[in-house]
Coordinates of C-alpha atoms and ligand atoms in Angstrom, one line a residue:
M441 CA 99.5 112.5 109.2
A442 CA 98.8 113.5 113.2
R443 CA 100.9 111.3 115.4
D444 CA 101.0 111.3 119.4
D445 CA 104.4 112.7 120.5
P446 CA 106.9 110.0 121.4
S447 CA 107.9 112.0 124.2
G448 CA 104.6 111.8 125.6
A449 CA 105.3 115.5 126.3
A450 CA 101.9 117.7 126.9
G451 CA 101.0 120.2 124.7
S452 CA 101.8 118.2 121.4
T453 CA 99.5 115.2 121.0
R454 CA 97.7 114.4 117.8
D455 CA 94.8 117.2 119.1
T456 CA 97.0 120.3 119.7
A457 CA 100.3 119.7 117.5
L458 CA 100.7 122.4 114.5
P459 CA 100.1 121.1 110.9
A460 CA 103.5 121.5 109.0
I461 CA 105.8 120.4 105.8
L462 CA 109.5 120.5 106.9
D463 CA 111.4 121.7 103.6
C464 CA 115.4 120.3 104.0
D465 CA 118.8 119.5 102.7
T466 CA 119.1 116.4 104.9
G467 CA 122.3 116.9 106.1
H468 CA 123.2 115.8 109.8
D469 CA 120.9 118.6 111.6
D470 CA 118.2 118.3 108.9
A471 CA 117.9 114.8 109.8
M472 CA 117.5 115.7 113.5
A473 CA 115.1 118.3 112.6
I474 CA 113.3 115.5 110.6
L475 CA 113.0 113.6 114.1
L476 CA 111.9 116.5 116.3
A477 CA 109.4 117.6 113.8
A478 CA 107.7 114.2 113.3
G479 CA 107.6 114.1 117.3
T480 CA 106.2 117.4 117.7
L481 CA 104.1 118.5 115.0
D482 CA 101.3 117.4 112.9
L483 CA 104.2 116.3 110.0
R484 CA 102.3 116.1 106.8
G485 CA 105.2 115.7 104.9
V486 CA 109.0 116.3 103.9
T487 CA 110.0 118.3 100.9
T488 CA 114.0 117.9 99.7
V489 CA 116.2 120.6 98.4
H490 CA 119.7 120.8 97.1
G491 CA 122.3 122.5 99.7
N492 CA 124.0 120.3 102.1
S493 CA 124.8 117.7 99.0
T494 CA 122.7 116.9 95.5
V495 CA 119.2 116.6 95.9
E496 CA 119.1 113.2 94.9
L497 CA 121.4 112.5 98.2
T498 CA 119.5 114.6 100.4
T499 CA 116.2 112.7 99.5
V500 CA 117.9 109.5 100.0
N501 CA 119.1 110.3 103.2
T502 CA 115.6 111.9 104.1
C503 CA 114.0 108.5 103.4
K504 CA 117.0 106.6 105.7
V505 CA 116.1 108.9 108.5
L506 CA 112.1 108.4 108.1
E507 CA 112.9 104.6 107.7
L508 CA 115.3 104.4 110.9
A509 CA 112.4 106.0 113.0
G510 CA 109.6 104.3 111.6
L511 CA 108.5 107.1 110.0
A512 CA 107.9 105.3 106.5
D513 CA 104.3 106.9 106.4
V514 CA 105.3 110.3 106.1
P515 CA 105.2 111.4 102.2
V516 CA 108.5 112.8 100.4
A517 CA 108.2 115.1 97.7
V518 CA 111.6 116.3 95.6
G519 CA 112.2 119.9 95.5
A520 CA 114.9 121.9 93.6
P521 CA 118.4 120.6 92.4
Q522 CA 119.9 123.7 92.1
S523 CA 119.6 127.5 93.1
W524 CA 117.9 130.2 90.8
K525 CA 121.0 132.1 90.2
R526 CA 124.1 130.6 92.1
E527 CA 126.3 127.9 90.5
I528 CA 125.9 124.9 92.8
S529 CA 127.6 124.6 95.7
H530 CA 127.7 121.7 98.4
A531 CA 129.2 121.3 102.0
P532 CA 131.4 117.8 101.9
G533 CA 133.8 119.6 104.1
I534 CA 131.3 119.9 106.8
H535 CA 128.4 116.9 105.9
G536 CA 130.7 114.2 104.2
V537 CA 130.5 112.9 100.7
T538 CA 126.6 111.4 101.1
G539 CA 125.9 114.6 102.7
M540 CA 125.1 112.6 106.3
D541 CA 128.1 110.9 106.9
G542 CA 128.7 108.9 109.9
P543 CA 126.0 106.2 110.7
D544 CA 126.1 103.3 107.9
L545 CA 122.2 103.5 107.3
P546 CA 120.8 100.9 104.7
P547 CA 119.9 102.2 101.5
P548 CA 116.1 102.8 102.3
S549 CA 112.9 101.2 100.5
L550 CA 111.0 104.3 101.1
K551 CA 110.5 106.2 97.9
P552 CA 109.5 109.8 97.2
I553 CA 106.0 110.5 95.9
D554 CA 105.4 111.5 92.2
E555 CA 104.2 115.1 92.8
P556 CA 107.4 117.5 92.8
A557 CA 107.8 119.5 95.9
I558 CA 106.2 122.7 94.6
E559 CA 102.9 121.1 93.7
F560 CA 103.0 119.4 97.4
F561 CA 103.0 122.7 99.0
H562 CA 100.3 123.9 97.1
R563 CA 97.9 120.8 97.3
S564 CA 98.5 120.8 101.2
A565 CA 98.0 124.2 101.9
A566 CA 94.7 124.0 99.9
E567 CA 93.8 121.0 101.8
V568 CA 94.9 122.0 105.4
D569 CA 93.8 125.1 107.1
G570 CA 96.9 126.7 109.1
L571 CA 99.6 124.7 107.8
H572 CA 103.2 126.1 108.3
L573 CA 106.4 125.7 107.0
V574 CA 109.5 124.7 108.5
A575 CA 112.4 125.3 106.1
T576 CA 116.1 124.1 107.3
G577 CA 117.7 124.3 103.7
P578 CA 118.1 126.8 101.2
L579 CA 114.7 128.4 100.1
T580 CA 114.9 127.6 96.5
N581 CA 111.5 125.5 97.0
I582 CA 109.5 127.9 99.1
G583 CA 110.8 131.1 97.2
A584 CA 109.7 128.9 93.6
A585 CA 106.3 128.0 95.2
L586 CA 105.5 131.3 96.7
R587 CA 105.8 133.2 93.2
S588 CA 104.0 130.1 91.3
H589 CA 100.2 129.7 90.7
G590 CA 99.4 133.5 90.9
G591 CA 101.1 133.6 94.3
R592 CA 98.3 132.5 96.3
L593 CA 100.4 130.0 98.8
A594 CA 101.3 133.1 100.9
S595 CA 97.4 133.5 101.6
R596 CA 97.1 129.7 102.9
I597 CA 100.1 129.8 104.9
A598 CA 100.3 130.4 108.5
G599 CA 103.6 131.2 108.8
I600 CA 107.3 129.9 107.7
S601 CA 110.0 128.8 110.8
L602 CA 113.4 129.1 109.2
M603 CA 117.1 128.0 109.9
G604 CA 118.8 130.5 108.2
G605 CA 121.0 134.0 108.3
S606 CA 122.3 135.7 111.4
T607 CA 121.9 138.8 113.3
G608 CA 125.7 138.8 113.4
L609 CA 128.5 136.6 112.3
G610 CA 128.2 134.5 109.0
S611 CA 129.4 130.8 107.9
A612 CA 129.8 130.3 104.4
T613 CA 131.2 133.8 104.1
A614 CA 131.8 136.3 106.8
A615 CA 128.5 138.1 106.4
A616 CA 126.4 135.1 105.1
E617 CA 125.1 132.0 107.0
F618 CA 124.7 129.2 104.7
N619 CA 121.1 128.4 103.8
I620 CA 120.9 132.2 102.7
W621 CA 123.9 132.5 100.6
A622 CA 123.2 129.2 99.0
D623 CA 120.2 131.1 97.0
P624 CA 119.7 134.8 98.4
E625 CA 117.3 135.4 95.2
A626 CA 114.7 133.0 96.8
A627 CA 115.6 133.9 100.1
D628 CA 114.5 137.6 99.4
V629 CA 111.2 136.3 97.7
V630 CA 110.3 134.7 101.2
F631 CA 111.3 137.5 103.4
R632 CA 109.0 139.7 101.0
S633 CA 106.2 137.6 101.0
G634 CA 104.4 139.2 104.0
V635 CA 104.0 135.5 105.1
P636 CA 105.1 135.7 109.3
I637 CA 108.4 134.6 109.4
R638 CA 110.6 133.3 112.2
M639 CA 114.2 133.0 111.8
V640 CA 116.5 131.2 113.7
G641 CA 120.0 132.3 112.9
L642 CA 123.6 131.4 113.6
N643 CA 123.5 134.0 116.6
V644 CA 121.4 131.6 118.3
T645 CA 122.0 128.2 117.1
R646 CA 125.6 128.4 117.7
Q647 CA 125.0 128.7 121.3
V648 CA 123.5 125.2 121.4
P649 CA 126.4 122.7 120.5
A650 CA 125.9 119.0 121.2
T651 CA 128.7 118.5 124.0
P652 CA 129.9 115.1 124.7
S653 CA 128.0 114.5 127.4
H654 CA 124.7 115.2 125.6
R655 CA 126.2 112.3 123.0
R656 CA 126.7 110.3 125.6
R657 CA 123.0 110.5 126.9
I658 CA 121.5 110.1 123.4
R659 CA 123.9 106.6 122.7
A660 CA 122.8 105.4 126.3
L661 CA 118.8 105.5 124.7
G662 CA 120.2 102.4 123.4
T663 CA 117.9 102.5 120.5
R664 CA 118.9 102.2 116.8
T665 CA 117.8 106.1 116.3
G666 CA 119.7 106.7 119.0
R667 CA 122.9 105.2 118.0
A668 CA 122.6 106.7 114.9
V669 CA 121.8 110.5 116.0
A670 CA 124.7 110.0 118.4
E671 CA 126.9 109.3 115.3
L672 CA 125.5 111.9 113.3
L673 CA 126.6 114.0 116.2
D674 CA 130.4 112.8 116.4
F675 CA 131.1 112.9 112.6
Y676 CA 129.2 116.4 112.6
S677 CA 130.9 117.6 115.6
E678 CA 134.4 116.5 114.5
Q679 CA 133.8 118.5 111.1
L680 CA 132.9 121.9 112.8
A681 CA 135.5 121.8 115.5
L682 CA 138.1 121.4 112.5
R683 CA 136.3 124.1 110.5
Y684 CA 135.4 126.6 112.8
G685 CA 136.9 125.5 116.5
L686 CA 133.6 124.8 118.0
P687 CA 133.2 122.9 120.9
G688 CA 130.7 120.5 119.3
A689 CA 128.0 120.3 116.7
S690 CA 125.6 123.2 116.5
M691 CA 121.7 122.3 116.4
H692 CA 120.7 124.6 113.9
D693 CA 118.1 123.0 111.9
P694 CA 116.1 121.4 115.1
L695 CA 115.9 124.9 116.3
A696 CA 113.8 125.5 113.6
V697 CA 111.2 123.2 114.3
S698 CA 111.8 124.3 118.3
A699 CA 110.8 127.6 117.0
L700 CA 107.3 126.6 115.9
A701 CA 106.5 123.6 118.1
D702 CA 107.8 125.0 121.7
P703 CA 108.7 128.7 121.0
Q704 CA 109.8 128.9 124.6
V705 CA 113.0 127.6 123.4
L706 CA 114.0 130.7 122.3
R707 CA 113.1 134.5 122.6
F708 CA 112.3 136.7 119.4
E709 CA 112.4 140.1 118.4
S710 CA 110.4 142.0 115.5
M711 CA 112.8 143.3 112.7
Q712 CA 112.9 143.8 109.3
V713 CA 115.4 141.6 107.7
D714 CA 116.6 142.2 103.9
I715 CA 118.5 139.8 102.0
E716 CA 121.5 141.5 100.5
L717 CA 121.8 140.7 96.7
S718 CA 124.6 142.5 95.7
G719 CA 127.4 143.3 98.0
E720 CA 130.7 142.1 96.7
H721 CA 131.3 141.2 100.3
T722 CA 127.7 140.7 101.7
Y723 CA 126.1 138.7 98.8
G724 CA 123.4 136.7 100.9
M725 CA 123.6 138.7 104.3
T726 CA 120.4 139.1 106.2
V727 CA 120.5 142.5 107.1
C728 CA 118.7 142.7 110.2
D729 CA 117.2 146.5 111.1
R730 CA 116.3 146.9 114.7
R731 CA 115.6 150.1 114.7
H732 CA 111.7 152.1 114.8
L733 CA 110.8 149.1 117.7
S734 CA 109.2 150.3 121.0
T735 CA 107.8 148.2 123.5
D736 CA 104.5 149.0 125.8
A737 CA 104.6 149.9 129.7
A738 CA 104.9 146.1 130.3
G739 CA 107.6 145.9 127.7
L740 CA 105.8 143.0 126.2
V741 CA 104.1 144.3 122.7
R742 CA 106.4 145.4 119.8
Q743 CA 104.9 148.0 117.8
R744 CA 105.4 148.3 114.2
D745 CA 107.1 151.3 112.6
P746 CA 105.2 153.7 110.5
F747 CA 106.1 151.9 107.3
G748 CA 104.4 148.3 108.3
R749 CA 107.7 147.1 109.1
P750 CA 109.0 144.6 110.5
N751 CA 108.9 141.5 108.4
A752 CA 110.2 138.9 110.7
E753 CA 110.5 137.7 114.2
V754 CA 114.2 136.8 114.8
A755 CA 115.5 134.8 117.5
V756 CA 117.8 136.9 119.8
A757 CA 118.4 134.2 122.6
V758 CA 117.9 130.4 123.5
D759 CA 117.4 128.1 126.3
P760 CA 119.7 125.3 125.8
E761 CA 118.5 123.2 128.6
R762 CA 114.9 123.3 127.4
F763 CA 115.8 122.4 123.7
W764 CA 117.7 119.5 125.0
E765 CA 115.3 117.8 127.3
R766 CA 112.5 117.8 124.8
F767 CA 114.7 116.9 122.1
I768 CA 116.1 113.8 124.1
A769 CA 112.6 112.8 125.3
V770 CA 111.4 113.1 121.4
L771 CA 114.4 110.7 120.5
A772 CA 113.5 108.3 123.3
G773 CA 110.1 107.6 121.5
Y774 CA 111.7 106.2 118.5
P775 CA 112.9 102.4 117.9
Ligands
BDR920 C1 122.8 125.5 108.0 O1 123.7 125.0 107.1 C2 123.7 123.8 106.7 O2 125.2 123.1 106.7 C3 123.1 123.0 107.9 O3 122.3 121.9 107.6 C4 121.9 124.2 108.7 O4 120.5 124.0 107.7 C5 123.6 126.1 108.8 O5 124.2 127.4 108.7
CA921 CA1 120.0 122.3 106.5

């Protein structure tokens, strides 16, 4: 499903864009991740998962976004309706009753393919060398895919870039970020899989709010996609201001796409990340161990400790300006 970068930006054309599947619980910021992924990666498909809303609604929302942006050729495969252990828990207080309240988008004609998300991962990974996964929802689908078919997916995947967790504060609870908290057991399988992981957590995504000026720039694109994204950001910003007192919608999920498509937006440190599975107050926390790390003389190469750790590259700093310039340029390429 290779397509040219609608922004025309160098380094992300048909020939160089990395092949990827986006696994998401669409969702306001997931919707923006879809648009950024289709513009900067070789997007082979979108898989849906429960999370911000039911998987039925996150699938409808995904199809709406793809149709809005003229991306109806991207296959959509439906994934898990619920976590492995946790009772169903959605986020209507942030994303509204549809999971993507705000713009009034028509019911989509686009329908998901018949193949379930897990099978779609396996088939795509067998067909495409160097396939990446980007995850912007609970890790239920990816964890299950890694455990199925004799565990062969791990050796076929080039990496997983995920929005989830944090090196510090939580969101669903004081300690846990929503995507990890929503299915900690699945997240644990992913972080133990041996697949190279880039973790983009709240510690950086909260540093990229959509201010009124960003929303004005996006609205001023004058396109139907620009208008819809501005309306998504209006609704999402209002909810996050009410709930957390934040200055604007955090661009959580698009940053997991940037981590793959334009890694210079973020700075990473190698860490061992373990998922807390039993703590009374810390269930679903990403415990980020920064010990045992050292750099070479130039301060560039991070060495692994004697136990083969760490298991993840964790985003620790972000360049919001670089993110916004690329994001708005990509949006400008859509109808
Ligand atoms: C994450 O939770 C969801 O509400 C967002 O879509 C994002 O993936 C942020 O914690
Ligand atoms: Ca999400």
